[in-house]
Amino acid sequence: NAGVTQTPKFQVLKTGQSMTLQCAQDMNHNSMYWYRQDPGMGLRLIYYSASEGTTDKGEVPNGYNVSRLNKREFSLRLESAAPSQTSVYFCASETGTARGGYTFGSGTRLTVV
Amino acid sequence: AQSVAQPEDQVNVAEGNPLTVKCTYSVSGNPYLFWYVQYPNRGLQFLLKYITGDNLVKGSYGFEAEFNKSQTSFHLKKPSALVSDSALYFCAVKNTGGFKTIFGAGTRLFVKA
């Protein structure tokens, strides 16, 4: 029972570099989400995908892009990393009925220098 | 707009004593309310949720939460705290029919032996 798998777990980038965070779930969930966690600010929604083929902006989408590759996979891309994007990133999924709780991945700790 | 407030950055309790972690929310329409827990260097885990019905909701690890519509609160409680309950706790809200879950800033619970 893998649940939600995120890769990589850790990453250090130089300012201006690009990278893609990968997320996959094996629970046949419809909805998937990307959050960032910063001290004292809780989790802030970056982008979400309510169902396969759709994506929408969350609270803090600037500097990010996403792709819902198929029902299982939802990737987050940083085109030109900035120090302000240093954070812990979490992917989550849910059934999409709006009544369920999220299942979270273990997170990616990203440092931009 | 949805919002969640966790007024305490940290809660300290002695092992065996009851604990309360406070949460208030603002949402249009009927809310779906959630509590999540994050242990050190781990992802978030779902604890419990309120959707409708009984105002007292029971969840994992002996935790429960009380929904109070008039006070727009959803406080997390446990009758007898354990040292192993020490973690970061997040309250979250979603409006009926919505896909976006908004998280509070988190409350760190410290249980002393």
PDB file of N, CA and C in Angstrom, chain B residues 14-91:
ATOM      1  N   ALA B  14       0.866  18.162  30.737  1.00  0.00           N
ATOM      2  CA  ALA B  14       1.544  17.054  31.398  1.00  0.00           C
ATOM      3  C   ALA B  14       0.889  15.745  30.981  1.00  0.00           C
ATOM      4  N   GLU B  15       1.693  14.715  30.878  1.00  0.00           N
ATOM      5  CA  GLU B  15       1.164  13.399  30.515  1.00  0.00           C
ATOM      6  C   GLU B  15       0.068  12.989  31.499  1.00  0.00           C
ATOM      7  N   GLY B  16      -1.030  12.474  30.951  1.00  0.00           N
ATOM      8  CA  GLY B  16      -2.150  12.061  31.784  1.00  0.00           C
ATOM      9  C   GLY B  16      -3.218  13.127  31.950  1.00  0.00           C
ATOM     10  N   ASN B  17      -2.877  14.368  31.666  1.00  0.00           N
ATOM     11  CA  ASN B  17      -3.855  15.454  31.751  1.00  0.00           C
ATOM     12  C   ASN B  17      -4.641  15.577  30.453  1.00  0.00           C
ATOM     13  N   PRO B  18      -5.841  16.153  30.522  1.00  0.00           N
ATOM     14  CA  PRO B  18      -6.584  16.386  29.281  1.00  0.00           C
ATOM     15  C   PRO B  18      -5.940  17.493  28.446  1.00  0.00           C
ATOM     16  N   LEU B  19      -6.116  17.401  27.148  1.00  0.00           N
ATOM     17  CA  LEU B  19      -5.568  18.427  26.273  1.00  0.00           C
ATOM     18  C   LEU B  19      -6.646  18.984  25.351  1.00  0.00           C
ATOM     19  N   THR B  20      -6.480  20.235  24.989  1.00  0.00           N
ATOM     20  CA  THR B  20      -7.348  20.892  24.015  1.00  0.00           C
ATOM     21  C   THR B  20      -6.478  21.719  23.084  1.00  0.00           C
ATOM     22  N   VAL B  21      -6.699  21.560  21.797  1.00  0.00           N
ATOM     23  CA  VAL B  21      -6.051  22.390  20.784  1.00  0.00           C
ATOM     24  C   VAL B  21      -7.173  23.130  20.065  1.00  0.00           C
ATOM     25  N   LYS B  22      -7.094  24.459  20.056  1.00  0.00           N
ATOM     26  CA  LYS B  22      -8.213  25.277  19.598  1.00  0.00           C
ATOM     27  C   LYS B  22      -8.162  25.582  18.102  1.00  0.00           C
ATOM     28  N   CYS B  23      -9.371  25.714  17.533  1.00  0.00           N
ATOM     29  CA  CYS B  23      -9.492  26.051  16.111  1.00  0.00           C
ATOM     30  C   CYS B  23     -10.800  26.797  15.896  1.00  0.00           C
ATOM     31  N   THR B  24     -10.738  27.904  15.188  1.00  0.00           N
ATOM     32  CA  THR B  24     -11.944  28.584  14.732  1.00  0.00           C
ATOM     33  C   THR B  24     -11.854  28.756  13.226  1.00  0.00           C
ATOM     34  N   TYR B  25     -13.006  28.871  12.575  1.00  0.00           N
ATOM     35  CA  TYR B  25     -13.010  28.879  11.119  1.00  0.00           C
ATOM     36  C   TYR B  25     -14.001  29.904  10.588  1.00  0.00           C
ATOM     37  N   SER B  26     -13.829  30.216   9.330  1.00  0.00           N
ATOM     38  CA  SER B  26     -14.777  31.056   8.607  1.00  0.00           C
ATOM     39  C   SER B  26     -14.946  30.470   7.207  1.00  0.00           C
ATOM     40  N   VAL B  27     -16.193  30.207   6.839  1.00  0.00           N
ATOM     41  CA  VAL B  27     -16.461  29.627   5.520  1.00  0.00           C
ATOM     42  C   VAL B  27     -17.890  29.959   5.130  1.00  0.00           C
ATOM     43  N   SER B  28     -18.122  30.138   3.855  1.00  0.00           N
ATOM     44  CA  SER B  28     -19.492  30.351   3.393  1.00  0.00           C
ATOM     45  C   SER B  28     -20.166  28.998   3.258  1.00  0.00           C
ATOM     46  N   GLY B  29     -21.380  28.923   3.715  1.00  0.00           N
ATOM     47  CA  GLY B  29     -22.096  27.664   3.646  1.00  0.00           C
ATOM     48  C   GLY B  29     -21.694  26.728   4.768  1.00  0.00           C
ATOM     49  N   ASN B  30     -22.083  25.487   4.617  1.00  0.00           N
ATOM     50  CA  ASN B  30     -21.768  24.489   5.642  1.00  0.00           C
ATOM     51  C   ASN B  30     -20.331  24.013   5.491  1.00  0.00           C
ATOM     52  N   PRO B  31     -19.638  23.894   6.616  1.00  0.00           N
ATOM     53  CA  PRO B  31     -18.216  23.527   6.530  1.00  0.00           C
ATOM     54  C   PRO B  31     -17.984  22.025   6.650  1.00  0.00           C
ATOM     55  N   TYR B  32     -16.931  21.589   6.004  1.00  0.00           N
ATOM     56  CA  TYR B  32     -16.327  20.302   6.315  1.00  0.00           C
ATOM     57  C   TYR B  32     -15.042  20.637   7.082  1.00  0.00           C
ATOM     58  N   LEU B  33     -14.869  20.028   8.227  1.00  0.00           N
ATOM     59  CA  LEU B  33     -13.750  20.378   9.108  1.00  0.00           C
ATOM     60  C   LEU B  33     -12.884  19.158   9.369  1.00  0.00           C
ATOM     61  N   PHE B  34     -11.588  19.393   9.470  1.00  0.00           N
ATOM     62  CA  PHE B  34     -10.628  18.302   9.575  1.00  0.00           C
ATOM     63  C   PHE B  34      -9.532  18.652  10.592  1.00  0.00           C
ATOM     64  N   TRP B  35      -8.979  17.608  11.183  1.00  0.00           N
ATOM     65  CA  TRP B  35      -7.735  17.728  11.933  1.00  0.00           C
ATOM     66  C   TRP B  35      -6.718  16.749  11.353  1.00  0.00           C
ATOM     67  N   TYR B  36      -5.479  17.261  11.212  1.00  0.00           N
ATOM     68  CA  TYR B  36      -4.360  16.454  10.758  1.00  0.00           C
ATOM     69  C   TYR B  36      -3.231  16.585  11.773  1.00  0.00           C
ATOM     70  N   VAL B  37      -2.375  15.555  11.837  1.00  0.00           N
ATOM     71  CA  VAL B  37      -1.223  15.575  12.729  1.00  0.00           C
ATOM     72  C   VAL B  37       0.039  15.331  11.911  1.00  0.00           C
ATOM     73  N   GLN B  38       1.107  16.029  12.298  1.00  0.00           N
ATOM     74  CA  GLN B  38       2.398  15.846  11.634  1.00  0.00           C
ATOM     75  C   GLN B  38       3.449  15.541  12.681  1.00  0.00           C
ATOM     76  N   TYR B  39       3.994  14.336  12.617  1.00  0.00           N
ATOM     77  CA  TYR B  39       5.098  13.964  13.497  1.00  0.00           C
ATOM     78  C   TYR B  39       6.398  14.450  12.866  1.00  0.00           C
ATOM     79  N   PRO B  40       7.455  14.624  13.650  1.00  0.00           N
ATOM     80  CA  PRO B  40       8.707  15.190  13.148  1.00  0.00           C
ATOM     81  C   PRO B  40       9.205  14.501  11.883  1.00  0.00           C
ATOM     82  N   ASN B  41       9.535  15.320  10.894  1.00  0.00           N
ATOM     83  CA  ASN B  41      10.100  14.844   9.623  1.00  0.00           C
ATOM     84  C   ASN B  41       9.193  13.849   8.911  1.00  0.00           C
ATOM     85  N   ARG B  42       7.907  13.997   9.094  1.00  0.00           N
ATOM     86  CA  ARG B  42       6.945  13.112   8.429  1.00  0.00           C
ATOM     87  C   ARG B  42       5.915  13.943   7.687  1.00  0.00           C
ATOM     88  N   GLY B  43       5.148  13.280   6.852  1.00  0.00           N
ATOM     89  CA  GLY B  43       4.023  13.930   6.196  1.00  0.00           C
ATOM     90  C   GLY B  43       2.860  14.054   7.159  1.00  0.00           C
ATOM     91  N   LEU B  44       1.784  14.663   6.705  1.00  0.00           N
ATOM     92  CA  LEU B  44       0.604  14.832   7.546  1.00  0.00           C
ATOM     93  C   LEU B  44      -0.273  13.584   7.499  1.00  0.00           C
ATOM     94  N   GLN B  45      -0.889  13.301   8.633  1.00  0.00           N
ATOM     95  CA  GLN B  45      -1.815  12.171   8.720  1.00  0.00           C
ATOM     96  C   GLN B  45      -3.189  12.679   9.121  1.00  0.00           C
ATOM     97  N   PHE B  46      -4.199  12.156   8.496  1.00  0.00           N
ATOM     98  CA  PHE B  46      -5.586  12.486   8.797  1.00  0.00           C
ATOM     99  C   PHE B  46      -5.965  11.936  10.176  1.00  0.00           C
ATOM    100  N   LEU B  47      -6.564  12.779  11.030  1.00  0.00           N
ATOM    101  CA  LEU B  47      -7.004  12.357  12.365  1.00  0.00           C
ATOM    102  C   LEU B  47      -8.510  12.137  12.428  1.00  0.00           C
ATOM    103  N   LEU B  48      -9.255  13.154  12.010  1.00  0.00           N
ATOM    104  CA  LEU B  48     -10.710  13.056  12.083  1.00  0.00           C
ATOM    105  C   LEU B  48     -11.342  14.153  11.243  1.00  0.00           C
ATOM    106  N   LYS B  49     -12.650  14.012  11.028  1.00  0.00           N
ATOM    107  CA  LYS B  49     -13.372  15.002  10.234  1.00  0.00           C
ATOM    108  C   LYS B  49     -14.798  15.168  10.744  1.00  0.00           C
ATOM    109  N   TYR B  50     -15.333  16.366  10.526  1.00  0.00           N
ATOM    110  CA  TYR B  50     -16.748  16.623  10.751  1.00  0.00           C
ATOM    111  C   TYR B  50     -17.376  16.957   9.410  1.00  0.00           C
ATOM    112  N   ILE B  51     -18.415  16.209   9.061  1.00  0.00           N
ATOM    113  CA  ILE B  51     -19.148  16.473   7.830  1.00  0.00           C
ATOM    114  C   ILE B  51     -20.555  16.948   8.165  1.00  0.00           C
ATOM    115  N   THR B  52     -21.255  16.165   8.939  1.00  0.00           N
ATOM    116  CA  THR B  52     -22.603  16.502   9.354  1.00  0.00           C
ATOM    117  C   THR B  52     -22.977  15.586  10.503  1.00  0.00           C
ATOM    118  N   GLY B  53     -24.064  15.896  11.207  1.00  0.00           N
ATOM    119  CA  GLY B  53     -24.543  14.991  12.236  1.00  0.00           C
ATOM    120  C   GLY B  53     -24.049  15.357  13.620  1.00  0.00           C
ATOM    121  N   ASP B  54     -23.662  14.349  14.373  1.00  0.00           N
ATOM    122  CA  ASP B  54     -23.256  14.516  15.757  1.00  0.00           C
ATOM    123  C   ASP B  54     -22.115  15.517  15.871  1.00  0.00           C
ATOM    124  N   ASN B  55     -22.259  16.461  16.820  1.00  0.00           N
ATOM    125  CA  ASN B  55     -21.249  17.507  16.956  1.00  0.00           C
ATOM    126  C   ASN B  55     -19.941  16.998  17.555  1.00  0.00           C
ATOM    127  N   LEU B  56     -19.959  15.853  18.212  1.00  0.00           N
ATOM    128  CA  LEU B  56     -18.739  15.285  18.778  1.00  0.00           C
ATOM    129  C   LEU B  56     -18.258  14.187  17.842  1.00  0.00           C
ATOM    130  N   VAL B  57     -17.056  14.402  17.319  1.00  0.00           N
ATOM    131  CA  VAL B  57     -16.495  13.475  16.349  1.00  0.00           C
ATOM    132  C   VAL B  57     -15.316  12.741  16.983  1.00  0.00           C
ATOM    133  N   LYS B  58     -15.271  11.445  16.828  1.00  0.00           N
ATOM    134  CA  LYS B  58     -14.158  10.652  17.357  1.00  0.00           C
ATOM    135  C   LYS B  58     -13.234  10.253  16.217  1.00  0.00           C
ATOM    136  N   GLY B  59     -11.926  10.259  16.517  1.00  0.00           N
ATOM    137  CA  GLY B  59     -10.956   9.948  15.482  1.00  0.00           C
ATOM    138  C   GLY B  59      -9.902   8.976  15.964  1.00  0.00           C
ATOM    139  N   SER B  60      -8.749   9.039  15.295  1.00  0.00           N
ATOM    140  CA  SER B  60      -7.661   8.116  15.581  1.00  0.00           C
ATOM    141  C   SER B  60      -6.959   8.469  16.889  1.00  0.00           C
ATOM    142  N   TYR B  61      -6.299   7.470  17.483  1.00  0.00           N
ATOM    143  CA  TYR B  61      -5.411   7.631  18.640  1.00  0.00           C
ATOM    144  C   TYR B  61      -6.115   8.233  19.850  1.00  0.00           C
ATOM    145  N   GLY B  62      -7.437   8.064  19.978  1.00  0.00           N
ATOM    146  CA  GLY B  62      -8.170   8.554  21.137  1.00  0.00           C
ATOM    147  C   GLY B  62      -8.553  10.012  21.080  1.00  0.00           C
ATOM    148  N   PHE B  63      -8.290  10.671  19.955  1.00  0.00           N
ATOM    149  CA  PHE B  63      -8.655  12.074  19.817  1.00  0.00           C
ATOM    150  C   PHE B  63     -10.134  12.231  19.449  1.00  0.00           C
ATOM    151  N   GLU B  64     -10.680  13.364  19.834  1.00  0.00           N
ATOM    152  CA  GLU B  64     -12.037  13.731  19.454  1.00  0.00           C
ATOM    153  C   GLU B  64     -12.086  15.235  19.241  1.00  0.00           C
ATOM    154  N   ALA B  65     -13.122  15.690  18.553  1.00  0.00           N
ATOM    155  CA  ALA B  65     -13.262  17.120  18.304  1.00  0.00           C
ATOM    156  C   ALA B  65     -14.731  17.487  18.399  1.00  0.00           C
ATOM    157  N   GLU B  66     -14.969  18.698  18.893  1.00  0.00           N
ATOM    158  CA  GLU B  66     -16.331  19.164  19.072  1.00  0.00           C
ATOM    159  C   GLU B  66     -16.627  20.315  18.134  1.00  0.00           C
ATOM    160  N   PHE B  67     -17.638  20.141  17.302  1.00  0.00           N
ATOM    161  CA  PHE B  67     -18.083  21.173  16.374  1.00  0.00           C
ATOM    162  C   PHE B  67     -19.087  22.063  17.083  1.00  0.00           C
ATOM    163  N   ASN B  68     -18.836  23.370  17.055  1.00  0.00           N
ATOM    164  CA  ASN B  68     -19.756  24.341  17.655  1.00  0.00           C
ATOM    165  C   ASN B  68     -20.088  25.383  16.591  1.00  0.00           C
ATOM    166  N   LYS B  69     -21.282  25.278  16.041  1.00  0.00           N
ATOM    167  CA  LYS B  69     -21.643  26.138  14.916  1.00  0.00           C
ATOM    168  C   LYS B  69     -21.764  27.596  15.332  1.00  0.00           C
ATOM    169  N   SER B  70     -22.334  27.844  16.503  1.00  0.00           N
ATOM    170  CA  SER B  70     -22.547  29.223  16.935  1.00  0.00           C
ATOM    171  C   SER B  70     -21.231  29.943  17.203  1.00  0.00           C
ATOM    172  N   GLN B  71     -20.242  29.202  17.678  1.00  0.00           N
ATOM    173  CA  GLN B  71     -18.930  29.802  17.939  1.00  0.00           C
ATOM    174  C   GLN B  71     -17.956  29.572  16.778  1.00  0.00           C
ATOM    175  N   THR B  72     -18.397  28.949  15.735  1.00  0.00           N
ATOM    176  CA  THR B  72     -17.556  28.580  14.574  1.00  0.00           C
ATOM    177  C   THR B  72     -16.226  28.005  15.039  1.00  0.00           C
ATOM    178  N   SER B  73     -16.320  27.004  15.908  1.00  0.00           N
ATOM    179  CA  SER B  73     -15.111  26.399  16.449  1.00  0.00           C
ATOM    180  C   SER B  73     -15.125  24.893  16.236  1.00  0.00           C
ATOM    181  N   PHE B  74     -13.937  24.328  16.262  1.00  0.00           N
ATOM    182  CA  PHE B  74     -13.775  22.876  16.078  1.00  0.00           C
ATOM    183  C   PHE B  74     -12.527  22.483  16.863  1.00  0.00           C
ATOM    184  N   HIS B  75     -12.649  22.471  18.175  1.00  0.00           N
ATOM    185  CA  HIS B  75     -11.501  22.211  19.045  1.00  0.00           C
ATOM    186  C   HIS B  75     -11.192  20.725  19.135  1.00  0.00           C
ATOM    187  N   LEU B  76      -9.907  20.410  19.122  1.00  0.00           N
ATOM    188  CA  LEU B  76      -9.433  19.036  19.241  1.00  0.00           C
ATOM    189  C   LEU B  76      -9.194  18.718  20.711  1.00  0.00           C
ATOM    190  N   LYS B  77      -9.612  17.531  21.144  1.00  0.00           N
ATOM    191  CA  LYS B  77      -9.486  17.188  22.554  1.00  0.00           C
ATOM    192  C   LYS B  77      -9.037  15.740  22.719  1.00  0.00           C
ATOM    193  N   LYS B  78      -8.444  15.494  23.892  1.00  0.00           N
ATOM    194  CA  LYS B  78      -8.108  14.124  24.278  1.00  0.00           C
ATOM    195  C   LYS B  78      -8.153  14.065  25.793  1.00  0.00           C
ATOM    196  N   PRO B  79      -8.820  13.082  26.367  1.00  0.00           N
ATOM    197  CA  PRO B  79      -9.004  13.044  27.826  1.00  0.00           C
ATOM    198  C   PRO B  79      -7.698  12.868  28.609  1.00  0.00           C
ATOM    199  N   SER B  80      -6.734  12.129  28.052  1.00  0.00           N
ATOM    200  CA  SER B  80      -5.508  11.838  28.776  1.00  0.00           C
ATOM    201  C   SER B  80      -4.339  11.852  27.785  1.00  0.00           C
ATOM    202  N   ALA B  81      -3.484  12.848  27.882  1.00  0.00           N
ATOM    203  CA  ALA B  81      -2.401  13.029  26.913  1.00  0.00           C
ATOM    204  C   ALA B  81      -1.266  12.034  27.138  1.00  0.00           C
ATOM    205  N   LEU B  82      -0.626  11.651  26.030  1.00  0.00           N
ATOM    206  CA  LEU B  82       0.555  10.797  26.058  1.00  0.00           C
ATOM    207  C   LEU B  82       1.747  11.572  25.510  1.00  0.00           C
ATOM    208  N   VAL B  83       2.948  11.210  25.979  1.00  0.00           N
ATOM    209  CA  VAL B  83       4.151  11.852  25.452  1.00  0.00           C
ATOM    210  C   VAL B  83       4.218  11.692  23.934  1.00  0.00           C
ATOM    211  N   SER B  84       3.760  10.544  23.452  1.00  0.00           N
ATOM    212  CA  SER B  84       3.801  10.258  22.015  1.00  0.00           C
ATOM    213  C   SER B  84       2.821  11.120  21.208  1.00  0.00           C
ATOM    214  N   ASP B  85       1.949  11.868  21.881  1.00  0.00           N
ATOM    215  CA  ASP B  85       1.050  12.792  21.179  1.00  0.00           C
ATOM    216  C   ASP B  85       1.761  14.076  20.775  1.00  0.00           C
ATOM    217  N   SER B  86       2.957  14.277  21.259  1.00  0.00           N
ATOM    218  CA  SER B  86       3.714  15.484  20.927  1.00  0.00           C
ATOM    219  C   SER B  86       3.941  15.545  19.420  1.00  0.00           C
ATOM    220  N   ALA B  87       3.444  16.603  18.804  1.00  0.00           N
ATOM    221  CA  ALA B  87       3.477  16.721  17.337  1.00  0.00           C
ATOM    222  C   ALA B  87       2.922  18.085  16.968  1.00  0.00           C
ATOM    223  N   LEU B  88       2.843  18.319  15.652  1.00  0.00           N
ATOM    224  CA  LEU B  88       2.257  19.543  15.113  1.00  0.00           C
ATOM    225  C   LEU B  88       0.866  19.209  14.595  1.00  0.00           C
ATOM    226  N   TYR B  89      -0.124  19.965  15.030  1.00  0.00           N
ATOM    227  CA  TYR B  89      -1.519  19.683  14.690  1.00  0.00           C
ATOM    228  C   TYR B  89      -2.091  20.806  13.831  1.00  0.00           C
ATOM    229  N   PHE B  90      -2.751  20.397  12.753  1.00  0.00           N
ATOM    230  CA  PHE B  90      -3.341  21.354  11.828  1.00  0.00           C
ATOM    231  C   PHE B  90      -4.848  21.163  11.759  1.00  0.00           C
ATOM    232  N   CYS B  91      -5.570  22.269  11.876  1.00  0.00           N
ATOM    233  CA  CYS B  91      -7.000  22.313  11.615  1.00  0.00           C
ATOM    234  C   CYS B  91      -7.204  22.751  10.173  1.00  0.00           C
TER     235      CYS B  91
END
